Amino acid sequence: LDAALRANDSFLISSHVNPDGDCIGSQLAVMWYLQTLGKRVCVYNTDPVPTKFAWLHGADRIGTRRPEGPFDVVMLLDSSNPDRLGWSGSTAMGRTVINIDHHRDNTRFGDINIVEPTAATAEILYGLFGEGGVTYPAHVAEALYAAIMTDTGGFRFSNTTSAVLRICADLVDRGADCAAIYEKVYASSSEGGMQLHARVWPTLKFHLDGRVCTLELPLDL
């Protein structure tokens, strides 16, 4: 992988629709690394960066205007297949397609495929950086930490392994502020988000002796 990155000059980094933390954090980490190598980098998603991740360093570089190719390399992150991107022709925009992902249904569509179903995409990148002896600044550690934290549901999901916790401890040692990241991602709400909660929570109803609950979300919200 590193040989392919160093041998090429222009890169397009894209990921799936409705981007989540693993998507955004991974894109920012790869963008930083390519920029340190002096590469020309374009980062594009069909949907904008969610507000809860907009504070991450470099998030304003992720555009929603479809780029004009071609590129030497198209890197598709956290996407099991090109259709997940929400736009067509992605794999035709580069001479080389690199696919880095963790979904079990990944179709291995790239010229270079790095797919590890047991790890978040950011975990894969953490491992690749480690293998390459890459030293990165605190803002990259924050991006990787936020990605892993959200992919594990705030360390609540079954993919929260001892290896994940050791990785995150190392990212904290590298400058990631775990308390601040949690606060910004999980404990903060925008004005629009609070208004949405105010509309939705009053519709809460319980059924089947409390075993099932429902909320109503109007289509016009």
PDB file of C-alpha atoms in Angstrom:
ATOM      1  CA  LEU A   1       0.000   0.000   0.000  1.00  0.00           C
ATOM      2  CA  ASP A   2       2.635   2.530   1.009  1.00  0.00           C
ATOM      3  CA  ALA A   3       4.500   1.970  -2.260  1.00  0.00           C
ATOM      4  CA  ALA A   4       1.328   2.785  -4.209  1.00  0.00           C
ATOM      5  CA  LEU A   5       0.797   5.942  -2.180  1.00  0.00           C
ATOM      6  CA  ARG A   6       4.333   7.173  -2.711  1.00  0.00           C
ATOM      7  CA  ALA A   7       4.410   6.339  -6.426  1.00  0.00           C
ATOM      8  CA  ASN A   8       1.366   8.461  -7.318  1.00  0.00           C
ATOM      9  CA  ASP A   9       0.621  12.176  -7.150  1.00  0.00           C
ATOM     10  CA  SER A  10      -3.154  12.829  -7.178  1.00  0.00           C
ATOM     11  CA  PHE A  11      -5.694  11.186  -4.895  1.00  0.00           C
ATOM     12  CA  LEU A  12      -9.449  11.187  -4.441  1.00  0.00           C
ATOM     13  CA  ILE A  13     -10.702   9.989  -1.047  1.00  0.00           C
ATOM     14  CA  SER A  14     -14.399   9.146  -0.776  1.00  0.00           C
ATOM     15  CA  SER A  15     -16.714   7.222   1.519  1.00  0.00           C
ATOM     16  CA  HIS A  16     -20.319   6.219   2.049  1.00  0.00           C
ATOM     17  CA  VAL A  17     -23.550   8.211   2.167  1.00  0.00           C
ATOM     18  CA  ASN A  18     -24.682   9.528   5.564  1.00  0.00           C
ATOM     19  CA  PRO A  19     -21.092   9.639   6.823  1.00  0.00           C
ATOM     20  CA  ASP A  20     -20.426   8.456  10.364  1.00  0.00           C
ATOM     21  CA  GLY A  21     -17.465   8.854  12.679  1.00  0.00           C
ATOM     22  CA  ASP A  22     -15.436   5.999  11.223  1.00  0.00           C
ATOM     23  CA  CYS A  23     -15.930   7.432   7.750  1.00  0.00           C
ATOM     24  CA  ILE A  24     -14.964  11.020   8.636  1.00  0.00           C
ATOM     25  CA  GLY A  25     -12.123  10.188  11.021  1.00  0.00           C
ATOM     26  CA  SER A  26     -10.563   7.742   8.577  1.00  0.00           C
ATOM     27  CA  GLN A  27     -10.772  10.193   5.697  1.00  0.00           C
ATOM     28  CA  LEU A  28      -9.081  12.912   7.741  1.00  0.00           C
ATOM     29  CA  ALA A  29      -6.278  10.591   8.832  1.00  0.00           C
ATOM     30  CA  VAL A  30      -5.566   9.478   5.258  1.00  0.00           C
ATOM     31  CA  MET A  31      -5.782  13.051   3.968  1.00  0.00           C
ATOM     32  CA  TRP A  32      -3.211  14.188   6.535  1.00  0.00           C
ATOM     33  CA  TYR A  33      -0.823  11.362   5.652  1.00  0.00           C
ATOM     34  CA  LEU A  34      -1.011  11.992   1.911  1.00  0.00           C
ATOM     35  CA  GLN A  35      -0.467  15.709   2.448  1.00  0.00           C
ATOM     36  CA  THR A  36       2.681  14.989   4.454  1.00  0.00           C
ATOM     37  CA  LEU A  37       3.924  13.062   1.405  1.00  0.00           C
ATOM     38  CA  GLY A  38       3.318  16.150  -0.746  1.00  0.00           C
ATOM     39  CA  LYS A  39       0.391  14.654  -2.666  1.00  0.00           C
ATOM     40  CA  ARG A  40      -2.552  16.461  -4.245  1.00  0.00           C
ATOM     41  CA  VAL A  41      -5.612  15.328  -2.312  1.00  0.00           C
ATOM     42  CA  CYS A  42      -9.350  15.787  -2.849  1.00  0.00           C
ATOM     43  CA  VAL A  43     -11.810  14.484  -0.253  1.00  0.00           C
ATOM     44  CA  TYR A  44     -15.419  14.110  -1.339  1.00  0.00           C
ATOM     45  CA  ASN A  45     -18.673  12.692   0.048  1.00  0.00           C
ATOM     46  CA  THR A  46     -22.160  13.078  -1.350  1.00  0.00           C
ATOM     47  CA  ASP A  47     -23.459  14.120   2.092  1.00  0.00           C
ATOM     48  CA  PRO A  48     -21.957  16.839   4.310  1.00  0.00           C
ATOM     49  CA  VAL A  49     -19.958  16.238   7.463  1.00  0.00           C
ATOM     50  CA  PRO A  50     -22.370  15.844  10.411  1.00  0.00           C
ATOM     51  CA  THR A  51     -22.224  18.725  12.877  1.00  0.00           C
ATOM     52  CA  LYS A  52     -20.944  16.479  15.673  1.00  0.00           C
ATOM     53  CA  PHE A  53     -17.791  15.764  13.624  1.00  0.00           C
ATOM     54  CA  ALA A  54     -17.339  19.192  12.032  1.00  0.00           C
ATOM     55  CA  TRP A  55     -14.928  20.263  14.790  1.00  0.00           C
ATOM     56  CA  LEU A  56     -12.331  17.674  13.748  1.00  0.00           C
ATOM     57  CA  HIS A  57      -9.222  19.241  12.264  1.00  0.00           C
ATOM     58  CA  GLY A  58      -9.516  19.372   8.475  1.00  0.00           C
ATOM     59  CA  ALA A  59     -13.221  18.504   8.341  1.00  0.00           C
ATOM     60  CA  ASP A  60     -13.847  21.658   6.320  1.00  0.00           C
ATOM     61  CA  ARG A  61     -11.726  20.124   3.546  1.00  0.00           C
ATOM     62  CA  ILE A  62     -14.316  17.395   2.933  1.00  0.00           C
ATOM     63  CA  GLY A  63     -16.396  18.673   0.044  1.00  0.00           C
ATOM     64  CA  THR A  64     -19.798  17.764  -1.334  1.00  0.00           C
ATOM     65  CA  ARG A  65     -19.221  19.057  -4.866  1.00  0.00           C
ATOM     66  CA  ARG A  66     -18.412  16.179  -7.172  1.00  0.00           C
ATOM     67  CA  PRO A  67     -14.783  16.479  -8.271  1.00  0.00           C
ATOM     68  CA  GLU A  68     -13.493  16.346 -11.806  1.00  0.00           C
ATOM     69  CA  GLY A  69     -11.060  13.552 -12.522  1.00  0.00           C
ATOM     70  CA  PRO A  70      -9.101  11.733 -13.412  1.00  0.00           C
ATOM     71  CA  PHE A  71      -6.918  10.961 -10.403  1.00  0.00           C
ATOM     72  CA  ASP A  72      -3.947   8.668 -10.112  1.00  0.00           C
ATOM     73  CA  VAL A  73      -5.604   6.891  -7.194  1.00  0.00           C
ATOM     74  CA  VAL A  74      -9.146   6.650  -5.878  1.00  0.00           C
ATOM     75  CA  MET A  75      -9.264   5.584  -2.212  1.00  0.00           C
ATOM     76  CA  LEU A  76     -12.638   4.336  -1.031  1.00  0.00           C
ATOM     77  CA  LEU A  77     -12.899   3.992   2.732  1.00  0.00           C
ATOM     78  CA  ASP A  78     -15.434   2.260   4.966  1.00  0.00           C
ATOM     79  CA  SER A  79     -17.574   1.168   2.002  1.00  0.00           C
ATOM     80  CA  SER A  80     -18.389  -2.446   1.193  1.00  0.00           C
ATOM     81  CA  ASN A  81     -19.000  -1.628  -2.472  1.00  0.00           C
ATOM     82  CA  PRO A  82     -18.953   1.452  -4.743  1.00  0.00           C
ATOM     83  CA  ASP A  83     -22.753   1.748  -4.675  1.00  0.00           C
ATOM     84  CA  ARG A  84     -22.527   2.753  -1.002  1.00  0.00           C
ATOM     85  CA  LEU A  85     -20.938   6.032  -2.062  1.00  0.00           C
ATOM     86  CA  GLY A  86     -24.192   7.300  -3.525  1.00  0.00           C
ATOM     87  CA  TRP A  87     -22.589   8.402  -6.791  1.00  0.00           C
ATOM     88  CA  SER A  88     -21.618   6.530  -9.942  1.00  0.00           C
ATOM     89  CA  GLY A  89     -18.315   6.214 -11.743  1.00  0.00           C
ATOM     90  CA  SER A  90     -16.057   6.360  -8.701  1.00  0.00           C
ATOM     91  CA  THR A  91     -13.829   3.448  -9.644  1.00  0.00           C
ATOM     92  CA  ALA A  92     -13.369   4.821 -13.169  1.00  0.00           C
ATOM     93  CA  MET A  93     -11.942   8.101 -11.871  1.00  0.00           C
ATOM     94  CA  GLY A  94      -8.568   6.634 -10.963  1.00  0.00           C
ATOM     95  CA  ARG A  95      -5.944   4.429 -12.571  1.00  0.00           C
ATOM     96  CA  THR A  96      -5.697   2.582  -9.271  1.00  0.00           C
ATOM     97  CA  VAL A  97      -8.508   1.892  -6.795  1.00  0.00           C
ATOM     98  CA  ILE A  98      -7.658   1.270  -3.137  1.00  0.00           C
ATOM     99  CA  ASN A  99     -10.366  -0.268  -0.968  1.00  0.00           C
ATOM    100  CA  ILE A 100      -9.934  -0.077   2.820  1.00  0.00           C
ATOM    101  CA  ASP A 101     -12.895  -1.387   4.782  1.00  0.00           C
ATOM    102  CA  HIS A 102     -14.166  -3.612   7.580  1.00  0.00           C
ATOM    103  CA  HIS A 103     -17.597  -4.809   6.403  1.00  0.00           C
ATOM    104  CA  ARG A 104     -18.060  -8.555   5.975  1.00  0.00           C
ATOM    105  CA  ASP A 105     -19.939  -8.119   2.684  1.00  0.00           C
ATOM    106  CA  ASN A 106     -17.124  -6.150   1.051  1.00  0.00           C
ATOM    107  CA  THR A 107     -16.897  -7.135  -2.641  1.00  0.00           C
ATOM    108  CA  ARG A 108     -13.098  -6.640  -2.947  1.00  0.00           C
ATOM    109  CA  PHE A 109     -13.670  -4.213  -5.794  1.00  0.00           C
ATOM    110  CA  GLY A 110     -10.276  -2.500  -5.625  1.00  0.00           C
ATOM    111  CA  ASP A 111      -6.949  -3.072  -7.279  1.00  0.00           C
ATOM    112  CA  ILE A 112      -5.620  -3.046  -3.718  1.00  0.00           C
ATOM    113  CA  ASN A 113      -7.982  -4.421  -1.064  1.00  0.00           C
ATOM    114  CA  ILE A 114      -7.344  -4.144   2.668  1.00  0.00           C
ATOM    115  CA  VAL A 115     -10.416  -5.580   4.351  1.00  0.00           C
ATOM    116  CA  GLU A 116     -10.457  -6.670   7.997  1.00  0.00           C
ATOM    117  CA  PRO A 117     -13.999  -7.522   9.147  1.00  0.00           C
ATOM    118  CA  THR A 118     -13.116  -7.527  12.843  1.00  0.00           C
ATOM    119  CA  ALA A 119     -11.814  -3.944  12.944  1.00  0.00           C
ATOM    120  CA  ALA A 120     -13.109  -0.440  12.272  1.00  0.00           C
ATOM    121  CA  THR A 121     -11.584   1.256   9.257  1.00  0.00           C
ATOM    122  CA  ALA A 122      -9.739   3.607  11.608  1.00  0.00           C
ATOM    123  CA  GLU A 123      -8.255   0.606  13.416  1.00  0.00           C
ATOM    124  CA  ILE A 124      -6.902  -0.651  10.104  1.00  0.00           C
ATOM    125  CA  LEU A 125      -5.322   2.728   9.435  1.00  0.00           C
ATOM    126  CA  TYR A 126      -3.871   2.813  12.947  1.00  0.00           C
ATOM    127  CA  GLY A 127      -2.215  -0.521  12.232  1.00  0.00           C
ATOM    128  CA  LEU A 128      -0.905   0.635   8.860  1.00  0.00           C
ATOM    129  CA  PHE A 129       0.543   3.789  10.416  1.00  0.00           C
ATOM    130  CA  GLY A 130       2.164   1.676  13.101  1.00  0.00           C
ATOM    131  CA  GLU A 131       3.680  -0.737  10.595  1.00  0.00           C
ATOM    132  CA  GLY A 132       5.091   2.185   8.646  1.00  0.00           C
ATOM    133  CA  GLY A 133       6.504   3.881  11.739  1.00  0.00           C
ATOM    134  CA  VAL A 134       4.393   6.965  11.028  1.00  0.00           C
ATOM    135  CA  THR A 135       4.447   9.635  13.741  1.00  0.00           C
ATOM    136  CA  TYR A 136       1.318  11.761  13.662  1.00  0.00           C
ATOM    137  CA  PRO A 137       0.097  14.880  15.486  1.00  0.00           C
ATOM    138  CA  ALA A 138      -2.618  15.073  18.121  1.00  0.00           C
ATOM    139  CA  HIS A 139      -5.348  16.073  15.676  1.00  0.00           C
ATOM    140  CA  VAL A 140      -4.830  12.828  13.715  1.00  0.00           C
ATOM    141  CA  ALA A 141      -4.942  10.843  16.961  1.00  0.00           C
ATOM    142  CA  GLU A 142      -8.240  12.616  17.722  1.00  0.00           C
ATOM    143  CA  ALA A 143      -9.664  11.709  14.323  1.00  0.00           C
ATOM    144  CA  LEU A 144      -8.739   8.044  14.774  1.00  0.00           C
ATOM    145  CA  TYR A 145     -10.032   7.995  18.349  1.00  0.00           C
ATOM    146  CA  ALA A 146     -13.365   9.585  17.401  1.00  0.00           C
ATOM    147  CA  ALA A 147     -13.721   7.077  14.560  1.00  0.00           C
ATOM    148  CA  ILE A 148     -13.104   4.064  16.771  1.00  0.00           C
ATOM    149  CA  MET A 149     -15.195   5.415  19.635  1.00  0.00           C
ATOM    150  CA  THR A 150     -18.237   5.884  17.415  1.00  0.00           C
ATOM    151  CA  ASP A 151     -17.805   2.575  15.582  1.00  0.00           C
ATOM    152  CA  THR A 152     -17.909   0.809  18.950  1.00  0.00           C
ATOM    153  CA  GLY A 153     -20.935   2.811  20.088  1.00  0.00           C
ATOM    154  CA  GLY A 154     -18.941   4.648  22.727  1.00  0.00           C
ATOM    155  CA  PHE A 155     -17.238   1.356  23.683  1.00  0.00           C
ATOM    156  CA  ARG A 156     -20.606  -0.340  24.289  1.00  0.00           C
ATOM    157  CA  PHE A 157     -20.782  -2.714  21.310  1.00  0.00           C
ATOM    158  CA  SER A 158     -19.407  -6.240  21.156  1.00  0.00           C
ATOM    159  CA  ASN A 159     -16.546  -5.070  18.924  1.00  0.00           C
ATOM    160  CA  THR A 160     -15.045  -3.303  21.962  1.00  0.00           C
ATOM    161  CA  THR A 161     -12.116  -5.660  22.491  1.00  0.00           C
ATOM    162  CA  SER A 162      -9.047  -5.391  24.659  1.00  0.00           C
ATOM    163  CA  ALA A 163      -7.082  -4.584  21.488  1.00  0.00           C
ATOM    164  CA  VAL A 164      -9.434  -1.654  20.767  1.00  0.00           C
ATOM    165  CA  LEU A 165      -8.974  -0.279  24.263  1.00  0.00           C
ATOM    166  CA  ARG A 166      -5.191  -0.564  23.996  1.00  0.00           C
ATOM    167  CA  ILE A 167      -5.280   1.286  20.674  1.00  0.00           C
ATOM    168  CA  CYS A 168      -7.386   4.052  22.175  1.00  0.00           C
ATOM    169  CA  ALA A 169      -5.080   4.304  25.192  1.00  0.00           C
ATOM    170  CA  ASP A 170      -2.177   4.810  22.792  1.00  0.00           C
ATOM    171  CA  LEU A 171      -4.149   7.472  20.899  1.00  0.00           C
ATOM    172  CA  VAL A 172      -4.724   9.291  24.183  1.00  0.00           C
ATOM    173  CA  ASP A 173      -0.972   9.138  24.812  1.00  0.00           C
ATOM    174  CA  ARG A 174      -0.538  10.684  21.356  1.00  0.00           C
ATOM    175  CA  GLY A 175      -2.730  13.643  22.278  1.00  0.00           C
ATOM    176  CA  ALA A 176      -6.371  12.633  21.853  1.00  0.00           C
ATOM    177  CA  ASP A 177      -8.529  14.150  24.616  1.00  0.00           C
ATOM    178  CA  CYS A 178     -11.021  11.357  25.253  1.00  0.00           C
ATOM    179  CA  ALA A 179     -13.285  13.406  27.548  1.00  0.00           C
ATOM    180  CA  ALA A 180     -13.503  16.329  25.119  1.00  0.00           C
ATOM    181  CA  ILE A 181     -14.161  14.028  22.153  1.00  0.00           C
ATOM    182  CA  TYR A 182     -16.967  12.247  24.004  1.00  0.00           C
ATOM    183  CA  GLU A 183     -18.468  15.584  25.008  1.00  0.00           C
ATOM    184  CA  LYS A 184     -18.489  16.894  21.439  1.00  0.00           C
ATOM    185  CA  VAL A 185     -19.825  13.703  19.843  1.00  0.00           C
ATOM    186  CA  TYR A 186     -22.310  12.356  22.386  1.00  0.00           C
ATOM    187  CA  ALA A 187     -23.053  15.040  24.962  1.00  0.00           C
ATOM    188  CA  SER A 188     -23.717  18.071  22.766  1.00  0.00           C
ATOM    189  CA  SER A 189     -26.811  18.912  20.730  1.00  0.00           C
ATOM    190  CA  SER A 190     -27.417  21.526  18.077  1.00  0.00           C
ATOM    191  CA  GLU A 191     -30.443  23.802  18.237  1.00  0.00           C
ATOM    192  CA  GLY A 192     -32.027  21.759  15.460  1.00  0.00           C
ATOM    193  CA  GLY A 193     -31.330  18.525  17.302  1.00  0.00           C
ATOM    194  CA  MET A 194     -32.957  19.814  20.477  1.00  0.00           C
ATOM    195  CA  GLN A 195     -36.002  20.962  18.521  1.00  0.00           C
ATOM    196  CA  LEU A 196     -36.237  17.518  16.956  1.00  0.00           C
ATOM    197  CA  HIS A 197     -36.147  15.868  20.382  1.00  0.00           C
ATOM    198  CA  ALA A 198     -38.856  18.233  21.589  1.00  0.00           C
ATOM    199  CA  ARG A 199     -41.080  17.140  18.700  1.00  0.00           C
ATOM    200  CA  VAL A 200     -40.387  13.422  18.879  1.00  0.00           C
ATOM    201  CA  TRP A 201     -40.216  12.495  22.567  1.00  0.00           C
ATOM    202  CA  PRO A 202     -43.845  13.467  23.342  1.00  0.00           C
ATOM    203  CA  THR A 203     -44.928  10.749  20.881  1.00  0.00           C
ATOM    204  CA  LEU A 204     -43.350   8.002  22.982  1.00  0.00           C
ATOM    205  CA  LYS A 205     -45.715   5.053  23.572  1.00  0.00           C
ATOM    206  CA  PHE A 206     -45.197   1.684  25.215  1.00  0.00           C
ATOM    207  CA  HIS A 207     -46.719  -1.575  23.989  1.00  0.00           C
ATOM    208  CA  LEU A 208     -46.821  -5.257  24.939  1.00  0.00           C
ATOM    209  CA  ASP A 209     -46.492  -4.671  28.671  1.00  0.00           C
ATOM    210  CA  GLY A 210     -43.564  -2.308  28.195  1.00  0.00           C
ATOM    211  CA  ARG A 211     -41.499  -4.624  26.016  1.00  0.00           C
ATOM    212  CA  VAL A 212     -41.823  -2.427  22.932  1.00  0.00           C
ATOM    213  CA  CYS A 213     -41.816   1.328  22.565  1.00  0.00           C
ATOM    214  CA  THR A 214     -42.392   3.544  19.546  1.00  0.00           C
ATOM    215  CA  LEU A 215     -41.627   7.110  18.533  1.00  0.00           C
ATOM    216  CA  GLU A 216     -43.154   9.026  15.651  1.00  0.00           C
ATOM    217  CA  LEU A 217     -40.915  10.950  13.274  1.00  0.00           C
ATOM    218  CA  PRO A 218     -42.887  13.066  10.781  1.00  0.00           C
ATOM    219  CA  LEU A 219     -41.643  12.979   7.189  1.00  0.00           C
ATOM    220  CA  ASP A 220     -41.596  16.758   7.022  1.00  0.00           C
ATOM    221  CA  LEU A 221     -38.907  17.105   9.697  1.00  0.00           C
TER     222      LEU A 221
END
